[in-house]
mmCIF file of N, CA and C in Angstrom:
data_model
loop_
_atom_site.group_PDB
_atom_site.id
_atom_site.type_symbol
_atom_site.label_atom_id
_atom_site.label_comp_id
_atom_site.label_asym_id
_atom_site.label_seq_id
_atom_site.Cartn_x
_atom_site.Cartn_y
_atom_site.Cartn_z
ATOM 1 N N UNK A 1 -35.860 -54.888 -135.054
ATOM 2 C CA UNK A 1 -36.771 -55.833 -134.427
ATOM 3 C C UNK A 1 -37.578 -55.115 -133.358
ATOM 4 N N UNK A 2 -39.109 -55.120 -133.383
ATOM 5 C CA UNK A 2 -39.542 -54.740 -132.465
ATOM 6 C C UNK A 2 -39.544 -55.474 -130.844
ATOM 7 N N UNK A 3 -39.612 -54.058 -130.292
ATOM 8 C CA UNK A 3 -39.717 -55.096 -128.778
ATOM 9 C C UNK A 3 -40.805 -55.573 -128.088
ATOM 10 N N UNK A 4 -41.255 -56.831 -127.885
ATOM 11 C CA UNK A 4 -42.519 -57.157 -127.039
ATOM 12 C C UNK A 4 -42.489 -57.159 -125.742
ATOM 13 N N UNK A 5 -43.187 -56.822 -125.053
ATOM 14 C CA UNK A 5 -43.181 -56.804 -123.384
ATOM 15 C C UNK A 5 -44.067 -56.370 -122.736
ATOM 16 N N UNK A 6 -44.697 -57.062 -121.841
ATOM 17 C CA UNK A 6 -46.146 -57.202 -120.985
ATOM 18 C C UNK A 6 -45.906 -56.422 -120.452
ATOM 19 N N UNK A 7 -44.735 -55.706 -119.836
ATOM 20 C CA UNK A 7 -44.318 -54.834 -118.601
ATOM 21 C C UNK A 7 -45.250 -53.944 -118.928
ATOM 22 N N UNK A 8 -46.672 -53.287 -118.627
ATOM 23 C CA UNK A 8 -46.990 -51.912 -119.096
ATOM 24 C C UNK A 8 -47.111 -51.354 -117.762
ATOM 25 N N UNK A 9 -46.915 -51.465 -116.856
ATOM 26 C CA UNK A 9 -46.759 -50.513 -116.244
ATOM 27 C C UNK A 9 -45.023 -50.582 -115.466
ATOM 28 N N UNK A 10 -45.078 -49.220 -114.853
ATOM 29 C CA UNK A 10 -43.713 -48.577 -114.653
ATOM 30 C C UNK A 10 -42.793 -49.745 -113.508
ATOM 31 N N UNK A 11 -41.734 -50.099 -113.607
ATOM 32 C CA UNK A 11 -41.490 -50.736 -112.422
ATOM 33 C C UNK A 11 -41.462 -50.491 -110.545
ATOM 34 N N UNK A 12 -41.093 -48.625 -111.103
ATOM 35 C CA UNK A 12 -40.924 -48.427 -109.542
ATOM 36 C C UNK A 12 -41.937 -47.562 -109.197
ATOM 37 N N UNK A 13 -42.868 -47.054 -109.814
ATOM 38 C CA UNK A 13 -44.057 -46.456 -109.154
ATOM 39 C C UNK A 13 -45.159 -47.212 -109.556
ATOM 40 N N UNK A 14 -45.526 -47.666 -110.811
ATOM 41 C CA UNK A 14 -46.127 -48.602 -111.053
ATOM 42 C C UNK A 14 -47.443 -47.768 -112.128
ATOM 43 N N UNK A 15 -47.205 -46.455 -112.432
ATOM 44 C CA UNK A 15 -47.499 -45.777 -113.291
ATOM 45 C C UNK A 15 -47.802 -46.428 -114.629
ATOM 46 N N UNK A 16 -49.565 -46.694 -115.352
ATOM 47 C CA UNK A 16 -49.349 -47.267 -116.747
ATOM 48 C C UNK A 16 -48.695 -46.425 -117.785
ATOM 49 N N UNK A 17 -48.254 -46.804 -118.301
ATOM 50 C CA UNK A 17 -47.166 -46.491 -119.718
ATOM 51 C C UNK A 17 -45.935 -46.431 -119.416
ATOM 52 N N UNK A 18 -45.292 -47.597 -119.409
ATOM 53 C CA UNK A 18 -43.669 -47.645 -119.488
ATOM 54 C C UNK A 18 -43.155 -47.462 -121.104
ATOM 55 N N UNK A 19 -42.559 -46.563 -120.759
ATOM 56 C CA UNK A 19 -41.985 -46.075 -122.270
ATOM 57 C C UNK A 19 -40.641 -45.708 -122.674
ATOM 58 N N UNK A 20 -40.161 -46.433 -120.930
ATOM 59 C CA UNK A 20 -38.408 -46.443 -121.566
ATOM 60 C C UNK A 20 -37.947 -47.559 -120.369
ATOM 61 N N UNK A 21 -36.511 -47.965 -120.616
ATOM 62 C CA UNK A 21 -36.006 -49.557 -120.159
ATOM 63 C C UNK A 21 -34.541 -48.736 -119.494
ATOM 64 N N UNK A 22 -34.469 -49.519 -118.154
ATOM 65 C CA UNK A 22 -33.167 -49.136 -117.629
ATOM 66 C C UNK A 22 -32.411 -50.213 -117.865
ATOM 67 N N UNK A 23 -31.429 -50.413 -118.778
ATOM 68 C CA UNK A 23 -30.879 -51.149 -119.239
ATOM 69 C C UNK A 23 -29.766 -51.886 -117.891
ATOM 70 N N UNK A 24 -29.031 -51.219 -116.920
ATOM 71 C CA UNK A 24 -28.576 -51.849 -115.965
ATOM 72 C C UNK A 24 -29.343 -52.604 -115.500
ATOM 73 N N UNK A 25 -30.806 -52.481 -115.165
ATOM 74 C CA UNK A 25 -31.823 -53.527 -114.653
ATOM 75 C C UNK A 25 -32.890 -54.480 -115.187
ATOM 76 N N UNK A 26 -32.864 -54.092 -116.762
ATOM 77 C CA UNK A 26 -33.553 -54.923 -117.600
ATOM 78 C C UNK A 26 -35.031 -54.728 -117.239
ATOM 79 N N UNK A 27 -35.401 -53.216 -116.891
ATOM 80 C CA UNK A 27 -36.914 -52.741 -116.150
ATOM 81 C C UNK A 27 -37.419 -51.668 -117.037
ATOM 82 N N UNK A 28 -38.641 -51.807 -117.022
ATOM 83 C CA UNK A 28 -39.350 -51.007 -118.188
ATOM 84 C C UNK A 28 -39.978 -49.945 -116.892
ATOM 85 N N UNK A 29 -39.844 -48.507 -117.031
ATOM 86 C CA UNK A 29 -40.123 -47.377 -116.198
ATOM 87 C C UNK A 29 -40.787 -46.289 -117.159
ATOM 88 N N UNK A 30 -41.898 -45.516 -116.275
ATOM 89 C CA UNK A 30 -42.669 -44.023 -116.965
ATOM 90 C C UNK A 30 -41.323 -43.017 -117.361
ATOM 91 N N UNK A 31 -41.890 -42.194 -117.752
ATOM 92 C CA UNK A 31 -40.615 -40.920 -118.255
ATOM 93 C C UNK A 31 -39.957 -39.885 -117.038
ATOM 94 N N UNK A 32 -41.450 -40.468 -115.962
ATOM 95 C CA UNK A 32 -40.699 -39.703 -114.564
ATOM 96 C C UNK A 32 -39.808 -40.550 -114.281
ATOM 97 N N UNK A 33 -40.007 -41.538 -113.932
ATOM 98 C CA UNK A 33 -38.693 -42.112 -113.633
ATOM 99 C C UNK A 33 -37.579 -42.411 -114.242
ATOM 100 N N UNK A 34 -37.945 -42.784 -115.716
ATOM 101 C CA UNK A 34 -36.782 -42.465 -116.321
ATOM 102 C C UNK A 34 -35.843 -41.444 -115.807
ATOM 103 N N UNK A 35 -36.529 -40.159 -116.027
ATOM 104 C CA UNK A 35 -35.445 -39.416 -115.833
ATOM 105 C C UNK A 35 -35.151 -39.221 -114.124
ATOM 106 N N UNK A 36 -35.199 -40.153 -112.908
ATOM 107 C CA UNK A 36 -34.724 -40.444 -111.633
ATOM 108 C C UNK A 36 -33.591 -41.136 -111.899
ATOM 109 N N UNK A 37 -33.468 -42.211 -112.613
ATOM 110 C CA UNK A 37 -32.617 -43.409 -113.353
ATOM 111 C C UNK A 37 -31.353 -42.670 -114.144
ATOM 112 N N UNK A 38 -31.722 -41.607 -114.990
ATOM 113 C CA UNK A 38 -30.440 -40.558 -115.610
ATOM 114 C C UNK A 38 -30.149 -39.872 -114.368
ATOM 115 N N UNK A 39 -30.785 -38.972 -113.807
ATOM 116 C CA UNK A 39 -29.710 -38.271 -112.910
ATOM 117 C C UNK A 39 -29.301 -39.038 -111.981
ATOM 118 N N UNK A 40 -29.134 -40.010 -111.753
ATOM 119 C CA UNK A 40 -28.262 -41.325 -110.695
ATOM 120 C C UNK A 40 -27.518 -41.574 -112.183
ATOM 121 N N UNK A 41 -27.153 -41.783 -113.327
ATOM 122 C CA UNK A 41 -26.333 -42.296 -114.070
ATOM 123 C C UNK A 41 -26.753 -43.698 -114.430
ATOM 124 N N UNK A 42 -27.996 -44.212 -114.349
ATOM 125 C CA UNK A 42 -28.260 -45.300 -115.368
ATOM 126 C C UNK A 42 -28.225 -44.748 -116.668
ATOM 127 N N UNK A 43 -27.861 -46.100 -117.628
ATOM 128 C CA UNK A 43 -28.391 -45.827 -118.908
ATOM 129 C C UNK A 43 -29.916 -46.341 -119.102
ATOM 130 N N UNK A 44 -30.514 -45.263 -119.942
ATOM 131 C CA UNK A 44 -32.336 -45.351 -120.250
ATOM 132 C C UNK A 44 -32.218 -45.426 -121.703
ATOM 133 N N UNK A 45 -33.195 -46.308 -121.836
ATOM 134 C CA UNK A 45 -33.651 -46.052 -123.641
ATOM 135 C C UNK A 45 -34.760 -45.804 -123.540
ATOM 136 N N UNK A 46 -35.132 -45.486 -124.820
ATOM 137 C CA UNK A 46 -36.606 -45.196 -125.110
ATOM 138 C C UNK A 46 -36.995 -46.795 -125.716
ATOM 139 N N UNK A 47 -38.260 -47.016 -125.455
ATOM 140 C CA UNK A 47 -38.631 -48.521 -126.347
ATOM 141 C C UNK A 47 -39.441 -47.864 -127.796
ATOM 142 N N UNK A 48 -39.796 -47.102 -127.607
ATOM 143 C CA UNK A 48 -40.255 -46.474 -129.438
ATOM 144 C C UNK A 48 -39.104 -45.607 -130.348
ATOM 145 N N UNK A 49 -38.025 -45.131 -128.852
ATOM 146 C CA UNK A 49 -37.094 -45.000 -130.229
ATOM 147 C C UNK A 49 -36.215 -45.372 -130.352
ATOM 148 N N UNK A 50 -35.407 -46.017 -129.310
ATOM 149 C CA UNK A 50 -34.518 -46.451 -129.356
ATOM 150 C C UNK A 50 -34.268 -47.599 -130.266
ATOM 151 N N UNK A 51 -32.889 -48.410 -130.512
ATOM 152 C CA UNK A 51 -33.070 -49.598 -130.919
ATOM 153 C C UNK A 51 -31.972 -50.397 -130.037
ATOM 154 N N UNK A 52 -32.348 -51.889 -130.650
ATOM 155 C CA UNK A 52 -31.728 -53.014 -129.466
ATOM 156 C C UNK A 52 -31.022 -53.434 -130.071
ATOM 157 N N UNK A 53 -29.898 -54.172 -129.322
ATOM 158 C CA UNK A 53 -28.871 -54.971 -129.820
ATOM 159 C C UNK A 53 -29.922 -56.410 -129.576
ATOM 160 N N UNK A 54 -29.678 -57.668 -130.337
ATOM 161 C CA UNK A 54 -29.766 -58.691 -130.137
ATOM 162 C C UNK A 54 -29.828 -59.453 -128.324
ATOM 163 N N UNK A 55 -28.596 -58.645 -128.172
ATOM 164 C CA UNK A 55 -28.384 -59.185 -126.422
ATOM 165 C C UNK A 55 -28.956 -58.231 -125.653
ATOM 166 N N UNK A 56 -29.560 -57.209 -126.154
ATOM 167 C CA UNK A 56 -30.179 -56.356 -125.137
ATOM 168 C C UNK A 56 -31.622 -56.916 -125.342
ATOM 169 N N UNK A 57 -32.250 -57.130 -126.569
ATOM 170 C CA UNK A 57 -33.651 -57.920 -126.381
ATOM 171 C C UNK A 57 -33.560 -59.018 -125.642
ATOM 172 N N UNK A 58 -32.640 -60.096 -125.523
ATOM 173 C CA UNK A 58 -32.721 -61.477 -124.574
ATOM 174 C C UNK A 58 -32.583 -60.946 -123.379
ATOM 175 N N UNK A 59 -32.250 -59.706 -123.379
ATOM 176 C CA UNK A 59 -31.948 -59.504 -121.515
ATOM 177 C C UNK A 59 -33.059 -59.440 -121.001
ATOM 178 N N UNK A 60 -33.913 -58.248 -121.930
ATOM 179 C CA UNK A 60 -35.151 -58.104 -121.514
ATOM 180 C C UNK A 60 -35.833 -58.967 -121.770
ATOM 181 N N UNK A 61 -35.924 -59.844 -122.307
ATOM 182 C CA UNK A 61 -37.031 -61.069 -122.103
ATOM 183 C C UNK A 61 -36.486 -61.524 -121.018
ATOM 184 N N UNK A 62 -35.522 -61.979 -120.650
ATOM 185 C CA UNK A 62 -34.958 -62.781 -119.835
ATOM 186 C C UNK A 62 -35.344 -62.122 -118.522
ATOM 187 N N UNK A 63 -35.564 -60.584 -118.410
ATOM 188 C CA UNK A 63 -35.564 -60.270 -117.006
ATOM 189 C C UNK A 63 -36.987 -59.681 -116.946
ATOM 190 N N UNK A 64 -37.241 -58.515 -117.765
ATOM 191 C CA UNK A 64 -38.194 -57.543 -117.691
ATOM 192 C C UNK A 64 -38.783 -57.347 -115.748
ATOM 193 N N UNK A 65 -40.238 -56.483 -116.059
ATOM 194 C CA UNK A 65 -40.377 -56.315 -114.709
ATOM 195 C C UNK A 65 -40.305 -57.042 -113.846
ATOM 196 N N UNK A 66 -41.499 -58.461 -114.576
ATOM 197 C CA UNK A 66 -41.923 -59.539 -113.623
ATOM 198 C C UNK A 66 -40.576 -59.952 -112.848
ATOM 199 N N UNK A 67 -39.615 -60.872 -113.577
ATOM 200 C CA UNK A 67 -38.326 -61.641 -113.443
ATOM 201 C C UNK A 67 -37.264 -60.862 -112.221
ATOM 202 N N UNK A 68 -37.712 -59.429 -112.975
ATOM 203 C CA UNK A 68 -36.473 -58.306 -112.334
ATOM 204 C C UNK A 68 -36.600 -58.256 -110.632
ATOM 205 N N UNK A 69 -38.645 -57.916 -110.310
ATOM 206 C CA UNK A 69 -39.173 -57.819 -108.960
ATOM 207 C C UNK A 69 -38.750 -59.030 -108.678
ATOM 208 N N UNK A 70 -39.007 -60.478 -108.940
ATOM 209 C CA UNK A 70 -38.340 -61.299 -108.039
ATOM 210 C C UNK A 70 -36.854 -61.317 -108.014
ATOM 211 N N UNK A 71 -35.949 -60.532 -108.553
ATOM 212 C CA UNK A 71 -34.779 -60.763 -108.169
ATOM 213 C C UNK A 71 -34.748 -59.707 -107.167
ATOM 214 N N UNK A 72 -34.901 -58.418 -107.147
ATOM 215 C CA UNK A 72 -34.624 -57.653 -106.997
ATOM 216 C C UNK A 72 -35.263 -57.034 -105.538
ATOM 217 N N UNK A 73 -36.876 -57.690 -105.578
ATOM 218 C CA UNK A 73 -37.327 -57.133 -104.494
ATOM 219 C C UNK A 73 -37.710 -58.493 -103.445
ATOM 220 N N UNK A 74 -36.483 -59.592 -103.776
ATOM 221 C CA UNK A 74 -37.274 -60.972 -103.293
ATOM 222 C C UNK A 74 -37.449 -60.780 -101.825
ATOM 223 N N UNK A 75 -36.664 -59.988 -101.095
ATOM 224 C CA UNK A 75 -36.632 -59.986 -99.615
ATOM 225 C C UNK A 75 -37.593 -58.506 -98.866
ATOM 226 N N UNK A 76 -37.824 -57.981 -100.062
ATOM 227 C CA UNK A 76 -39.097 -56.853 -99.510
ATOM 228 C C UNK A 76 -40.332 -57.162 -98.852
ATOM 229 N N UNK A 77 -40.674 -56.665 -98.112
ATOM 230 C CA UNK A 77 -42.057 -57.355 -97.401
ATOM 231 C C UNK A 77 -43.125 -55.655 -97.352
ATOM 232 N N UNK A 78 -44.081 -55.957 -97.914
ATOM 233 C CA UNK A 78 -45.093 -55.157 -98.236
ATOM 234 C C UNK A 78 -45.483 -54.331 -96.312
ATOM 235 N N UNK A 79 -45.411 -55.186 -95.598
ATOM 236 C CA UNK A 79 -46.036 -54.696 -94.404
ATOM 237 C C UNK A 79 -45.123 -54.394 -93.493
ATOM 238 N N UNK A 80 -43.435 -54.623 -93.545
ATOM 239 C CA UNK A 80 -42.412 -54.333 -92.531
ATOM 240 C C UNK A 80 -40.850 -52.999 -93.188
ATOM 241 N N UNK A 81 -41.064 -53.314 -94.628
ATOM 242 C CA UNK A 81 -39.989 -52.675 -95.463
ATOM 243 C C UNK A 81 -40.823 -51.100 -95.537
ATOM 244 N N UNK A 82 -40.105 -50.365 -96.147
ATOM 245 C CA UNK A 82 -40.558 -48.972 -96.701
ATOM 246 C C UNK A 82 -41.693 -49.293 -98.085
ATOM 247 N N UNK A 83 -42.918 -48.539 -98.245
ATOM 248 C CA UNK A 83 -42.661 -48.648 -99.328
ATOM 249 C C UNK A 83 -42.807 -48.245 -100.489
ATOM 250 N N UNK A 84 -43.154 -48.591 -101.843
ATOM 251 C CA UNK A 84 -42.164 -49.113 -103.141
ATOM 252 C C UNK A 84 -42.656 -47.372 -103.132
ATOM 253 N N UNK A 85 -42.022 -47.127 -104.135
ATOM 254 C CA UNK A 85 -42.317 -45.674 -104.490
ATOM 255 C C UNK A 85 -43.180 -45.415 -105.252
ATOM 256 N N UNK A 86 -44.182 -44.153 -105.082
ATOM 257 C CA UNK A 86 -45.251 -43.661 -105.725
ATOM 258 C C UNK A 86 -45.318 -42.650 -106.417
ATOM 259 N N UNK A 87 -46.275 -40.938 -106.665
ATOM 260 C CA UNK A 87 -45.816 -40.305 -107.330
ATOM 261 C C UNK A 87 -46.040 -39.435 -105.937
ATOM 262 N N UNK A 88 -46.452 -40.222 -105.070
ATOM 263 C CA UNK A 88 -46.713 -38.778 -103.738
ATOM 264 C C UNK A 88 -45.519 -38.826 -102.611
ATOM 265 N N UNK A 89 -44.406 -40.574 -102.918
ATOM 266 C CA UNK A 89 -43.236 -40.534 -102.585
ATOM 267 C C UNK A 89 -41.894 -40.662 -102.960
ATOM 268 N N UNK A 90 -42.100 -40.357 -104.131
ATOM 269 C CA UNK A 90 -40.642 -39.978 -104.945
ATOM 270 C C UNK A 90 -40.369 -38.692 -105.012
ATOM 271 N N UNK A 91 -39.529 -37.987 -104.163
ATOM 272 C CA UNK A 91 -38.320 -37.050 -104.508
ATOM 273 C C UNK A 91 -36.986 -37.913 -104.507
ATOM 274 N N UNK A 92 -36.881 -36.700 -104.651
ATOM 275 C CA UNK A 92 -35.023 -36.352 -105.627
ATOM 276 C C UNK A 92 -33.967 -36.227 -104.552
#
């Protein structure tokens, strides 16, 4: 089954082309971050090659970026928090 999802851009830098899903967070991320997400020990898939279980597609509908940022970043504030990460503030 293919996967559908508006998410096109990255969740945490915000980079267009998300082309793989951190499955602990149900977030579609670029390949840089992907691989930020592996060396911390998430699991990553690819969305072109990987494939889904049934309950891994409802997750991601159920959460994807949109759903995920309001869970996830509900108490972030754009003008008092750090912020979100870019490609000129992500290290390792």
């Amino acid at each position: 089954r293919a996967l559908q999802c508006a998410s096109h851009r990255c969740f945490n830098c915000g980079t267009l082309g998300s082309s793989y899903v951190v499955m602990q967070f149900g977030v579609f991320v670029c390949t840089e971050c992907s691989g930020k997400h592996m060396a911390v020990g998430h699991r990553v898939k690819s969305v072109t090659m990987g494939s889904f279980t049934p309950e891994e597609v409802r997750t991601l509908e159920a959460l994807g970026n949109e759903n995920a940022g309001k869970a996830y970043l509900a108490k972030w504030y754009d003008a008092g928090d750090l912020s979100r990460p870019n490609a000129r503030n992500m290290a390792l």
